[in-house]
Amino acid sequence: AMVTELNETPTFKSQFSNIFSMNPIPNPNILSPTIHSSYHDHTTFYETFKNHPSPLLACINIQSLQSKFEPLSQFLSEIEMEGVPLDVLAMQEVWRIPHPDLLRIEGFTLITRQREEGRGGGVGFYIRNGLNYRIEESLTILRQKIFECLTIEIKIGGRQFYISTIYRSPNPPSGMSPSLQMTEFETQLDSLLSRLSHTGSTAYIFLDSNINQHKITVHNVGYQYASIINTNGFTQCIEN
């Protein structure tokens, strides 16, 4: 999972999730021009974010929300008791949720976009009750195993911005080559980031792309992926 708040972007048990943000708000009290990415265990996580005044966003590839619901619910309850004011939890791989009413967490609203058929995939958010948000349908795209995306516009503490959660499967759809799947993913990502950029608003993207960014050369997909992010005015915030 990954955790971020609007002054810095530390990671919490970060493995595959990525975050990048656009147009930092020109106020040093809101977003530092220096981006940090740090690992936190439970102790340092609580110490860092307890009673934190800024909006706090988190991200996790849950790999079946239904099967991981109990430990996730317990974790959110624990951080609430520790005074960590989580506002939004972005999720990838929520999988199929036949009974969403059974996955309610006190104090949060669950919204998802799931695959129409097959196992895996899907994206969603837990959003703190009382926050003013709306699903941005024009920026919500569900192309199974290629580009599964849910975007919201939300207002937290007087700050209004977009948040997208995105998943790309490491395996292409049946009948599609891996190279074509990657091309389609890059096209969709470029389109989404361009449209977000043209809104003129701040945007935060939580993404499990299944792209290895530790070995980027001018000839591989990691380079093209990074180029799409940069040319659309976004900044990669996860360093490790």
PDB file of C-alpha atoms in Angstrom:
ATOM      1  CA  ALA A   1       0.000   0.000   0.000  1.00  0.00           C
ATOM      2  CA  MET A   2       0.990   3.608  -0.374  1.00  0.00           C
ATOM      3  CA  VAL A   3       0.110   6.575   1.764  1.00  0.00           C
ATOM      4  CA  THR A   4       0.341  10.226   0.877  1.00  0.00           C
ATOM      5  CA  GLU A   5      -0.719  13.551   2.234  1.00  0.00           C
ATOM      6  CA  LEU A   6      -0.620  16.876   0.471  1.00  0.00           C
ATOM      7  CA  ASN A   7       2.591  18.156   2.028  1.00  0.00           C
ATOM      8  CA  GLU A   8       4.707  15.128   1.174  1.00  0.00           C
ATOM      9  CA  THR A   9       4.318  11.665  -0.333  1.00  0.00           C
ATOM     10  CA  PRO A  10       5.733   8.909   1.897  1.00  0.00           C
ATOM     11  CA  THR A  11       5.124   5.235   1.235  1.00  0.00           C
ATOM     12  CA  PHE A  12       3.677   2.676   3.592  1.00  0.00           C
ATOM     13  CA  LYS A  13       4.686  -0.863   2.635  1.00  0.00           C
ATOM     14  CA  SER A  14       4.989   0.291  -0.971  1.00  0.00           C
ATOM     15  CA  GLN A  15       5.588  -2.402  -3.574  1.00  0.00           C
ATOM     16  CA  PHE A  16       3.787  -1.967  -6.887  1.00  0.00           C
ATOM     17  CA  SER A  17       1.467   1.002  -6.490  1.00  0.00           C
ATOM     18  CA  ASN A  18       2.530   4.273  -8.076  1.00  0.00           C
ATOM     19  CA  ILE A  19       1.393   7.825  -7.463  1.00  0.00           C
ATOM     20  CA  PHE A  20       2.000  10.910  -9.489  1.00  0.00           C
ATOM     21  CA  SER A  21       0.570  14.375  -9.056  1.00  0.00           C
ATOM     22  CA  MET A  22       0.009  17.414 -11.214  1.00  0.00           C
ATOM     23  CA  ASN A  23       0.184  21.154 -10.637  1.00  0.00           C
ATOM     24  CA  PRO A  24       1.288  21.412  -6.996  1.00  0.00           C
ATOM     25  CA  ILE A  25      -0.763  24.088  -5.232  1.00  0.00           C
ATOM     26  CA  PRO A  26       1.463  27.209  -4.996  1.00  0.00           C
ATOM     27  CA  ASN A  27       1.376  27.379  -1.230  1.00  0.00           C
ATOM     28  CA  PRO A  28       4.221  25.960   0.897  1.00  0.00           C
ATOM     29  CA  ASN A  29       1.723  25.059   3.598  1.00  0.00           C
ATOM     30  CA  ILE A  30      -0.153  22.801   1.199  1.00  0.00           C
ATOM     31  CA  LEU A  31       2.454  21.026  -0.923  1.00  0.00           C
ATOM     32  CA  SER A  32       6.207  21.147  -0.515  1.00  0.00           C
ATOM     33  CA  PRO A  33       8.180  21.616  -3.741  1.00  0.00           C
ATOM     34  CA  THR A  34      10.443  18.802  -2.528  1.00  0.00           C
ATOM     35  CA  ILE A  35       8.799  15.388  -2.803  1.00  0.00           C
ATOM     36  CA  HIS A  36       9.758  12.723  -0.296  1.00  0.00           C
ATOM     37  CA  SER A  37       9.101   8.983  -0.468  1.00  0.00           C
ATOM     38  CA  SER A  38       9.775   7.074   2.740  1.00  0.00           C
ATOM     39  CA  TYR A  39       8.952   3.615   4.062  1.00  0.00           C
ATOM     40  CA  HIS A  40       6.887   3.433   7.250  1.00  0.00           C
ATOM     41  CA  ASP A  41       6.186   0.594   9.637  1.00  0.00           C
ATOM     42  CA  HIS A  42       3.124   0.844  11.874  1.00  0.00           C
ATOM     43  CA  THR A  43       4.953   2.781  14.600  1.00  0.00           C
ATOM     44  CA  THR A  44       6.508   5.447  12.374  1.00  0.00           C
ATOM     45  CA  PHE A  45       3.287   5.657  10.369  1.00  0.00           C
ATOM     46  CA  TYR A  46       1.269   6.530  13.466  1.00  0.00           C
ATOM     47  CA  GLU A  47       3.931   8.949  14.688  1.00  0.00           C
ATOM     48  CA  THR A  48       4.158  10.728  11.342  1.00  0.00           C
ATOM     49  CA  PHE A  49       0.460  11.164  10.623  1.00  0.00           C
ATOM     50  CA  LYS A  50      -1.206  11.361  14.032  1.00  0.00           C
ATOM     51  CA  ASN A  51      -3.537  14.372  14.163  1.00  0.00           C
ATOM     52  CA  HIS A  52      -2.127  15.564  10.850  1.00  0.00           C
ATOM     53  CA  PRO A  53      -3.984  18.654   9.574  1.00  0.00           C
ATOM     54  CA  SER A  54      -3.521  18.046   5.833  1.00  0.00           C
ATOM     55  CA  PRO A  55      -5.678  15.753   3.682  1.00  0.00           C
ATOM     56  CA  LEU A  56      -4.380  12.193   3.929  1.00  0.00           C
ATOM     57  CA  LEU A  57      -4.694   9.778   1.005  1.00  0.00           C
ATOM     58  CA  ALA A  58      -3.699   6.112   0.911  1.00  0.00           C
ATOM     59  CA  CYS A  59      -3.436   3.433  -1.753  1.00  0.00           C
ATOM     60  CA  ILE A  60      -3.372  -0.359  -1.722  1.00  0.00           C
ATOM     61  CA  ASN A  61      -3.515  -3.190  -4.244  1.00  0.00           C
ATOM     62  CA  ILE A  62      -5.984  -5.225  -2.187  1.00  0.00           C
ATOM     63  CA  GLN A  63      -6.151  -8.358  -4.409  1.00  0.00           C
ATOM     64  CA  SER A  64      -9.759  -9.204  -3.498  1.00  0.00           C
ATOM     65  CA  LEU A  65     -11.445  -6.729  -1.188  1.00  0.00           C
ATOM     66  CA  GLN A  66     -13.896  -9.377  -0.027  1.00  0.00           C
ATOM     67  CA  SER A  67     -11.165 -11.758   1.185  1.00  0.00           C
ATOM     68  CA  LYS A  68      -9.057  -8.956   2.755  1.00  0.00           C
ATOM     69  CA  PHE A  69     -11.952  -7.020   4.254  1.00  0.00           C
ATOM     70  CA  GLU A  70     -11.486  -8.039   7.885  1.00  0.00           C
ATOM     71  CA  PRO A  71      -7.787  -7.074   8.198  1.00  0.00           C
ATOM     72  CA  LEU A  72      -8.394  -3.883   6.202  1.00  0.00           C
ATOM     73  CA  SER A  73     -11.327  -2.919   8.411  1.00  0.00           C
ATOM     74  CA  GLN A  74      -9.236  -3.633  11.505  1.00  0.00           C
ATOM     75  CA  PHE A  75      -6.361  -1.516  10.187  1.00  0.00           C
ATOM     76  CA  LEU A  76      -8.624   1.446   9.453  1.00  0.00           C
ATOM     77  CA  SER A  77     -10.152   1.152  12.909  1.00  0.00           C
ATOM     78  CA  GLU A  78      -6.680   1.055  14.488  1.00  0.00           C
ATOM     79  CA  ILE A  79      -5.425   4.167  12.712  1.00  0.00           C
ATOM     80  CA  GLU A  80      -8.648   5.961  13.620  1.00  0.00           C
ATOM     81  CA  MET A  81      -8.042   5.150  17.295  1.00  0.00           C
ATOM     82  CA  GLU A  82      -4.433   6.342  16.916  1.00  0.00           C
ATOM     83  CA  GLY A  83      -5.687   9.691  15.634  1.00  0.00           C
ATOM     84  CA  VAL A  84      -4.627   9.237  12.003  1.00  0.00           C
ATOM     85  CA  PRO A  85      -7.275  11.078   9.925  1.00  0.00           C
ATOM     86  CA  LEU A  86      -7.383   9.059   6.696  1.00  0.00           C
ATOM     87  CA  ASP A  87      -9.599  10.758   4.117  1.00  0.00           C
ATOM     88  CA  VAL A  88      -9.438   8.499   1.040  1.00  0.00           C
ATOM     89  CA  LEU A  89      -8.230   4.935   0.443  1.00  0.00           C
ATOM     90  CA  ALA A  90      -7.662   4.176  -3.253  1.00  0.00           C
ATOM     91  CA  MET A  91      -7.687   0.484  -4.209  1.00  0.00           C
ATOM     92  CA  GLN A  92      -6.704  -1.663  -7.169  1.00  0.00           C
ATOM     93  CA  GLU A  93      -7.766  -5.264  -7.787  1.00  0.00           C
ATOM     94  CA  VAL A  94     -10.928  -5.138  -5.707  1.00  0.00           C
ATOM     95  CA  TRP A  95     -12.160  -8.141  -7.761  1.00  0.00           C
ATOM     96  CA  ARG A  96     -15.852  -9.029  -7.893  1.00  0.00           C
ATOM     97  CA  ILE A  97     -18.012  -7.764  -5.027  1.00  0.00           C
ATOM     98  CA  PRO A  98     -21.416  -9.490  -5.145  1.00  0.00           C
ATOM     99  CA  HIS A  99     -22.585  -8.002  -1.831  1.00  0.00           C
ATOM    100  CA  PRO A 100     -21.073  -4.519  -1.298  1.00  0.00           C
ATOM    101  CA  ASP A 101     -23.330  -3.907   1.709  1.00  0.00           C
ATOM    102  CA  LEU A 102     -21.281  -6.520   3.578  1.00  0.00           C
ATOM    103  CA  LEU A 103     -18.099  -4.503   3.013  1.00  0.00           C
ATOM    104  CA  ARG A 104     -19.137  -1.343   4.799  1.00  0.00           C
ATOM    105  CA  ILE A 105     -16.571   0.248   7.100  1.00  0.00           C
ATOM    106  CA  GLU A 106     -17.853   2.621   9.727  1.00  0.00           C
ATOM    107  CA  GLY A 107     -17.116   6.204   8.804  1.00  0.00           C
ATOM    108  CA  PHE A 108     -16.460   5.485   5.104  1.00  0.00           C
ATOM    109  CA  THR A 109     -18.376   5.143   1.834  1.00  0.00           C
ATOM    110  CA  LEU A 110     -17.333   2.455  -0.666  1.00  0.00           C
ATOM    111  CA  ILE A 111     -17.453   3.083  -4.429  1.00  0.00           C
ATOM    112  CA  THR A 112     -16.082   0.686  -7.055  1.00  0.00           C
ATOM    113  CA  ARG A 113     -15.846  -0.137 -10.727  1.00  0.00           C
ATOM    114  CA  GLN A 114     -15.664  -3.890 -11.300  1.00  0.00           C
ATOM    115  CA  ARG A 115     -15.131  -6.158 -14.273  1.00  0.00           C
ATOM    116  CA  GLU A 116     -18.306  -7.359 -15.912  1.00  0.00           C
ATOM    117  CA  GLU A 117     -16.926 -10.873 -16.160  1.00  0.00           C
ATOM    118  CA  GLY A 118     -13.917 -12.896 -15.140  1.00  0.00           C
ATOM    119  CA  ARG A 119     -11.747 -12.909 -12.037  1.00  0.00           C
ATOM    120  CA  GLY A 120      -9.522 -10.138 -10.736  1.00  0.00           C
ATOM    121  CA  GLY A 121      -9.106  -6.468 -11.562  1.00  0.00           C
ATOM    122  CA  GLY A 122     -11.446  -3.673 -10.645  1.00  0.00           C
ATOM    123  CA  VAL A 123     -10.773  -0.446  -8.760  1.00  0.00           C
ATOM    124  CA  GLY A 124     -12.406   1.517  -5.962  1.00  0.00           C
ATOM    125  CA  PHE A 125     -12.255   4.000  -3.109  1.00  0.00           C
ATOM    126  CA  TYR A 126     -13.189   4.164   0.538  1.00  0.00           C
ATOM    127  CA  ILE A 127     -14.061   7.831   1.138  1.00  0.00           C
ATOM    128  CA  ARG A 128     -14.508   9.369   4.573  1.00  0.00           C
ATOM    129  CA  ASN A 129     -18.135  10.217   5.272  1.00  0.00           C
ATOM    130  CA  GLY A 130     -18.926  13.898   5.144  1.00  0.00           C
ATOM    131  CA  LEU A 131     -16.519  14.730   2.325  1.00  0.00           C
ATOM    132  CA  ASN A 132     -18.025  16.346  -0.757  1.00  0.00           C
ATOM    133  CA  TYR A 133     -17.176  14.279  -3.825  1.00  0.00           C
ATOM    134  CA  ARG A 134     -18.590  13.130  -7.146  1.00  0.00           C
ATOM    135  CA  ILE A 135     -17.637  10.390  -9.596  1.00  0.00           C
ATOM    136  CA  GLU A 136     -16.239  11.958 -12.775  1.00  0.00           C
ATOM    137  CA  GLU A 137     -17.800   9.586 -15.295  1.00  0.00           C
ATOM    138  CA  SER A 138     -16.056  11.205 -18.261  1.00  0.00           C
ATOM    139  CA  LEU A 139     -12.706  10.297 -16.667  1.00  0.00           C
ATOM    140  CA  THR A 140     -13.777   6.825 -15.512  1.00  0.00           C
ATOM    141  CA  ILE A 141     -12.772   4.106 -17.975  1.00  0.00           C
ATOM    142  CA  LEU A 142     -13.105   0.335 -17.642  1.00  0.00           C
ATOM    143  CA  ARG A 143     -11.283  -1.590 -20.359  1.00  0.00           C
ATOM    144  CA  GLN A 144     -10.841  -4.983 -18.792  1.00  0.00           C
ATOM    145  CA  LYS A 145      -7.187  -6.010 -18.266  1.00  0.00           C
ATOM    146  CA  ILE A 146      -6.042  -2.911 -20.177  1.00  0.00           C
ATOM    147  CA  PHE A 147      -7.061   0.245 -18.343  1.00  0.00           C
ATOM    148  CA  GLU A 148      -9.389   0.007 -15.345  1.00  0.00           C
ATOM    149  CA  CYS A 149      -9.887   3.491 -13.924  1.00  0.00           C
ATOM    150  CA  LEU A 150     -12.184   5.288 -11.495  1.00  0.00           C
ATOM    151  CA  THR A 151     -11.880   9.073 -11.063  1.00  0.00           C
ATOM    152  CA  ILE A 152     -13.486  11.312  -8.477  1.00  0.00           C
ATOM    153  CA  GLU A 153     -13.484  15.040  -7.875  1.00  0.00           C
ATOM    154  CA  ILE A 154     -13.332  15.744  -4.163  1.00  0.00           C
ATOM    155  CA  LYS A 155     -13.154  18.685  -1.778  1.00  0.00           C
ATOM    156  CA  ILE A 156     -11.174  18.308   1.455  1.00  0.00           C
ATOM    157  CA  GLY A 157     -10.530  21.205   3.799  1.00  0.00           C
ATOM    158  CA  GLY A 158     -11.339  23.807   1.179  1.00  0.00           C
ATOM    159  CA  ARG A 159      -9.096  22.156  -1.438  1.00  0.00           C
ATOM    160  CA  GLN A 160     -10.732  20.688  -4.531  1.00  0.00           C
ATOM    161  CA  PHE A 161      -8.871  18.182  -6.714  1.00  0.00           C
ATOM    162  CA  TYR A 162      -9.171  14.994  -8.750  1.00  0.00           C
ATOM    163  CA  ILE A 163      -8.113  11.514  -7.656  1.00  0.00           C
ATOM    164  CA  SER A 164      -7.874   8.541 -10.030  1.00  0.00           C
ATOM    165  CA  THR A 165      -7.200   4.919  -9.163  1.00  0.00           C
ATOM    166  CA  ILE A 166      -5.975   2.786 -12.088  1.00  0.00           C
ATOM    167  CA  TYR A 167      -5.046  -0.857 -12.699  1.00  0.00           C
ATOM    168  CA  ARG A 168      -3.367  -2.578 -15.645  1.00  0.00           C
ATOM    169  CA  SER A 169      -3.254  -6.370 -15.641  1.00  0.00           C
ATOM    170  CA  PRO A 170       0.149  -7.988 -16.307  1.00  0.00           C
ATOM    171  CA  ASN A 171      -1.717 -10.363 -18.656  1.00  0.00           C
ATOM    172  CA  PRO A 172      -3.523  -9.122 -21.788  1.00  0.00           C
ATOM    173  CA  PRO A 173      -7.125  -9.980 -22.664  1.00  0.00           C
ATOM    174  CA  SER A 174      -7.714 -13.169 -24.618  1.00  0.00           C
ATOM    175  CA  GLY A 175      -6.742 -12.721 -28.244  1.00  0.00           C
ATOM    176  CA  MET A 176      -4.620  -9.611 -27.634  1.00  0.00           C
ATOM    177  CA  SER A 177      -0.832  -9.575 -27.705  1.00  0.00           C
ATOM    178  CA  PRO A 178       1.123  -8.129 -24.750  1.00  0.00           C
ATOM    179  CA  SER A 179       2.572  -5.395 -26.990  1.00  0.00           C
ATOM    180  CA  LEU A 180      -0.866  -4.311 -28.181  1.00  0.00           C
ATOM    181  CA  GLN A 181      -2.169  -4.327 -24.606  1.00  0.00           C
ATOM    182  CA  MET A 182       0.701  -2.026 -23.582  1.00  0.00           C
ATOM    183  CA  THR A 183       0.075   0.287 -26.523  1.00  0.00           C
ATOM    184  CA  GLU A 184      -3.616   0.523 -25.626  1.00  0.00           C
ATOM    185  CA  PHE A 185      -2.750   1.182 -21.983  1.00  0.00           C
ATOM    186  CA  GLU A 186      -0.319   3.953 -22.910  1.00  0.00           C
ATOM    187  CA  THR A 187      -2.916   5.548 -25.199  1.00  0.00           C
ATOM    188  CA  GLN A 188      -5.554   5.540 -22.463  1.00  0.00           C
ATOM    189  CA  LEU A 189      -3.123   6.856 -19.841  1.00  0.00           C
ATOM    190  CA  ASP A 190      -1.936   9.650 -22.123  1.00  0.00           C
ATOM    191  CA  SER A 191      -5.542  10.638 -22.856  1.00  0.00           C
ATOM    192  CA  LEU A 192      -6.543  10.641 -19.184  1.00  0.00           C
ATOM    193  CA  LEU A 193      -3.553  12.693 -18.048  1.00  0.00           C
ATOM    194  CA  SER A 194      -4.009  15.162 -20.881  1.00  0.00           C
ATOM    195  CA  ARG A 195      -7.672  15.681 -19.997  1.00  0.00           C
ATOM    196  CA  LEU A 196      -6.865  16.077 -16.307  1.00  0.00           C
ATOM    197  CA  SER A 197      -4.124  18.548 -17.160  1.00  0.00           C
ATOM    198  CA  HIS A 198      -6.553  20.650 -19.171  1.00  0.00           C
ATOM    199  CA  THR A 199      -8.981  20.922 -16.245  1.00  0.00           C
ATOM    200  CA  GLY A 200      -6.517  23.300 -14.611  1.00  0.00           C
ATOM    201  CA  SER A 201      -7.050  21.532 -11.281  1.00  0.00           C
ATOM    202  CA  THR A 202      -4.640  19.543  -9.133  1.00  0.00           C
ATOM    203  CA  ALA A 203      -4.842  15.784  -9.723  1.00  0.00           C
ATOM    204  CA  TYR A 204      -3.442  12.746  -7.915  1.00  0.00           C
ATOM    205  CA  ILE A 205      -3.146   9.391  -9.680  1.00  0.00           C
ATOM    206  CA  PHE A 206      -2.817   6.089  -7.803  1.00  0.00           C
ATOM    207  CA  LEU A 207      -1.755   3.400 -10.235  1.00  0.00           C
ATOM    208  CA  ASP A 208      -0.675  -0.217 -10.325  1.00  0.00           C
ATOM    209  CA  SER A 209       0.753  -0.369 -13.840  1.00  0.00           C
ATOM    210  CA  ASN A 210       2.750  -3.606 -13.480  1.00  0.00           C
ATOM    211  CA  ILE A 211       5.621  -1.803 -15.225  1.00  0.00           C
ATOM    212  CA  ASN A 212       9.151  -2.220 -13.884  1.00  0.00           C
ATOM    213  CA  GLN A 213      10.520   1.289 -13.420  1.00  0.00           C
ATOM    214  CA  HIS A 214      13.826   0.174 -11.913  1.00  0.00           C
ATOM    215  CA  LYS A 215      15.196  -0.724 -15.343  1.00  0.00           C
ATOM    216  CA  ILE A 216      14.300   2.141 -17.655  1.00  0.00           C
ATOM    217  CA  THR A 217      16.090   2.470 -21.004  1.00  0.00           C
ATOM    218  CA  VAL A 218      15.149   4.398 -24.138  1.00  0.00           C
ATOM    219  CA  HIS A 219      14.010   1.149 -25.732  1.00  0.00           C
ATOM    220  CA  ASN A 220      11.623  -0.237 -23.105  1.00  0.00           C
ATOM    221  CA  VAL A 221       8.080   0.412 -21.925  1.00  0.00           C
ATOM    222  CA  GLY A 222       9.265   2.029 -18.709  1.00  0.00           C
ATOM    223  CA  TYR A 223      10.767   4.881 -20.703  1.00  0.00           C
ATOM    224  CA  GLN A 224       7.566   5.467 -22.696  1.00  0.00           C
ATOM    225  CA  TYR A 225       5.508   5.268 -19.492  1.00  0.00           C
ATOM    226  CA  ALA A 226       7.693   7.874 -17.780  1.00  0.00           C
ATOM    227  CA  SER A 227       7.556  10.089 -20.873  1.00  0.00           C
ATOM    228  CA  ILE A 228       3.746  10.083 -20.849  1.00  0.00           C
ATOM    229  CA  ILE A 229       3.737  11.135 -17.202  1.00  0.00           C
ATOM    230  CA  ASN A 230       6.259  13.924 -17.707  1.00  0.00           C
ATOM    231  CA  THR A 231       4.930  15.354 -20.970  1.00  0.00           C
ATOM    232  CA  ASN A 232       1.490  15.784 -19.422  1.00  0.00           C
ATOM    233  CA  GLY A 233       2.911  17.828 -16.552  1.00  0.00           C
ATOM    234  CA  PHE A 234       2.779  15.180 -13.830  1.00  0.00           C
ATOM    235  CA  THR A 235       5.465  14.233 -11.323  1.00  0.00           C
ATOM    236  CA  GLN A 236       6.270  10.683 -10.240  1.00  0.00           C
ATOM    237  CA  CYS A 237       6.197  10.649  -6.428  1.00  0.00           C
ATOM    238  CA  ILE A 238       7.169   7.080  -5.555  1.00  0.00           C
ATOM    239  CA  GLU A 239      10.934   6.682  -5.513  1.00  0.00           C
ATOM    240  CA  ASN A 240      11.316   3.113  -4.209  1.00  0.00           C
TER     241      ASN A 240
END
